[in-house]
Structures are given as C-alpha cells and as structure tokens.
Amino acid sequence: MTSKYLKIEESNGLQYLKIDNPLAQATVSLQGAHVSWWRPKSTTEDVLWLSTDARFEKGRSIRGGVPIIWPWFGQHPTDNSYCIHGFARVIPWELVKSEDLKNGATKLLLRMVPTQEVKKQLSYDFSLELIIIIGESLSTNLTTTNNASFPFVISEGFHTYFYISDIENIKIKGLESAVLTDKVNNFKKDIEGDVITFSGSEFDKVYLNNSNDCFIEDEKFNRVITVKKSNSNSTVIWTPGENKAKKMGDMGAEGEWRRMVCVEAVNALENNVVIYPGKSHTIGSEIAVQEY
Ligand code: BG6
C-alpha cells in the first residue's frame, strides 16, 4: 500500500518523506525516523519548533521536531562515548508501508535497520517499529519487540520540541503534584507545586510515575497544545536557557531558543521498561492544537 500524498526526496545523502494530505503537511527524515516538521492546515502558526541551525547530516540528530529517545535516556549508563539519548535518532530506518486513512490522514510504518555500530552498542536481538499518523493531530507509536531469550530494559520516548510565542508567555498544565527529579539541581527529588511557568533560565525536570496528558497554554498564540500519552510514565520538561543554548551551537539565532519548549512523553530513570522474551511494548503520544 502506498499513500498518494507521499513523496520521497533525497538531500545530502539522506532521504525524507514529504507528506501533503488534505489535513496536514509533514516531513519525516528516514535517518532517525524523525518528524522534523508537521503542521495541520487548520492552524495559524507552526506547532513543532525546528532550529534554523538544525543539521541534516549523516549521523547527527536534528535539533527540533520529534527526535526519538531509545534505548537509553541521557548518557549511556556505562559508556560516555555513546550517543546521548540512544542511537535510534541517528541511524537509518526504512519505510515499510504508507497508507491513506478514511479521515484524510496518512499512516506511515517505519522500521529501524540495525547497523554494525548498533549491534556493538546493543548485543541482544530486538526489533523497533514506529507508526506515525499525520493528520489534524500527530500521533506516534513506538513498538519494541524482544527477540532475545532473556528480558531486557529500555528507556524510550519522544523528545518533542514545541513552537511557542515565548518561554515566559506559556504555562504547562497536567503535572501539578507530580514527583520530579531536577537535572539542573543534581537530580534532586521534589514535588511540582503548581502549573509550570518559566523564568527564562535552564529548566530540566523529569516527572516520574505520571501518565497524565500535558497542556501547553500560550496566550499570545491564543492556543493550547495537548500532548496525550499512552504507556508513558515519565514526562520531561526542558528549556536550555540563554547560556546553555549558546553553548549547544545548533539552537539557532540569538533568542531563538525562547520560542521552544520540550515536553517529552518518555519512560526513563525508575520508569524504565522491562521487556520479556517474545513480548512487545508500545509507547505512544498524540499532539493536537486548539486555537481560541
Ligand atoms: C532533555 C534532557 O531530554 O534533552 C536535557 O533532559 C538535554 O538534559 C536535552 O540537554 C537535549 O539533549 P540533546 O542530546 O538533544 O542535546
């Protein structure tokens, strides 16, 4: 099956799936199965943030859109030379199937192609598939299957960058009273008191044992973005702040970082997932926008 709304383009040795259907437009990089852009046709502003300095190069993660975190979160537990947040976002995936749905959305099925480097970093047998549905909402479902003869443990998630009017204009709701680990404060445990607002400095917290949906309220853009989660028990909220953004080197022009916030549907730290032999596990996220 092939979608009539899909075109495959090549640039700089990498392949991109370009979707333009009655409901939305999107670009998906086959390297990393990375949705770098998605915009429902009904919205006034972009929904995902993509840095103007994003590098579309072999082996590099794209700064913006929806990078995939898998099979570890942050640094590798024992080897710092391995890619932060795992290798899924920087290695090749293949398009298995594309399909037009009755409601006008486009469904893509992608599968990771394990490279020699991957086999070195993860010796056990697995398969990893991603279903992306591009429509009025953007849904992503990542399925890990254990083909080995013993259980293994993974972190996983969607490191989504959202486009906002300004970091100091927004509120994030849904995580009130959640237990958190503050990465900026030496992984100190705390409890979120209230709706989240930002001062403009670095904010990097992992909310644990929490499967709530999140809402990004942006009064300047007159909209609420909803991030629905399924089988995700942690949520990361991240903004780099001025100093870290400067050091990172791919966050765009001065002040561009202020127009993004990451709300990441993940399973990380104590919410890592054990997958038993012959079993599969799927984490999902669905993003939608409501303008008012
Ligand atoms: C967040 C982490 O998920 O990703 C932050 O909590 C990290 O600590 C950020 O800085 C960006 O990571 P990367 O590897 O894409 O630069």
Tab-separated table of C-alpha atoms in Angstrom, residues 17 23 39 47 98 156 173 182 206 218 242 257 289:
chain	number	residue	atom	x	y	z
A	17	LEU	CA	9.282	11.502	3.406
A	23	LEU	CA	-5.329	17.748	6.710
A	39	ARG	CA	1.632	21.447	10.544
A	47	VAL	CA	3.276	23.551	16.126
A	98	SER	CA	2.299	4.073	3.809
A	156	GLU	CA	12.275	5.351	25.393
A	173	LYS	CA	-0.604	22.123	32.992
A	182	ASP	CA	15.596	18.052	38.843
A	206	VAL	CA	11.897	14.513	34.738
A	218	ASP	CA	0.114	30.006	25.013
A	242	GLU	CA	20.400	31.530	27.361
A	257	TRP	CA	15.645	29.097	21.947
A	289	VAL	CA	-3.809	22.045	18.814
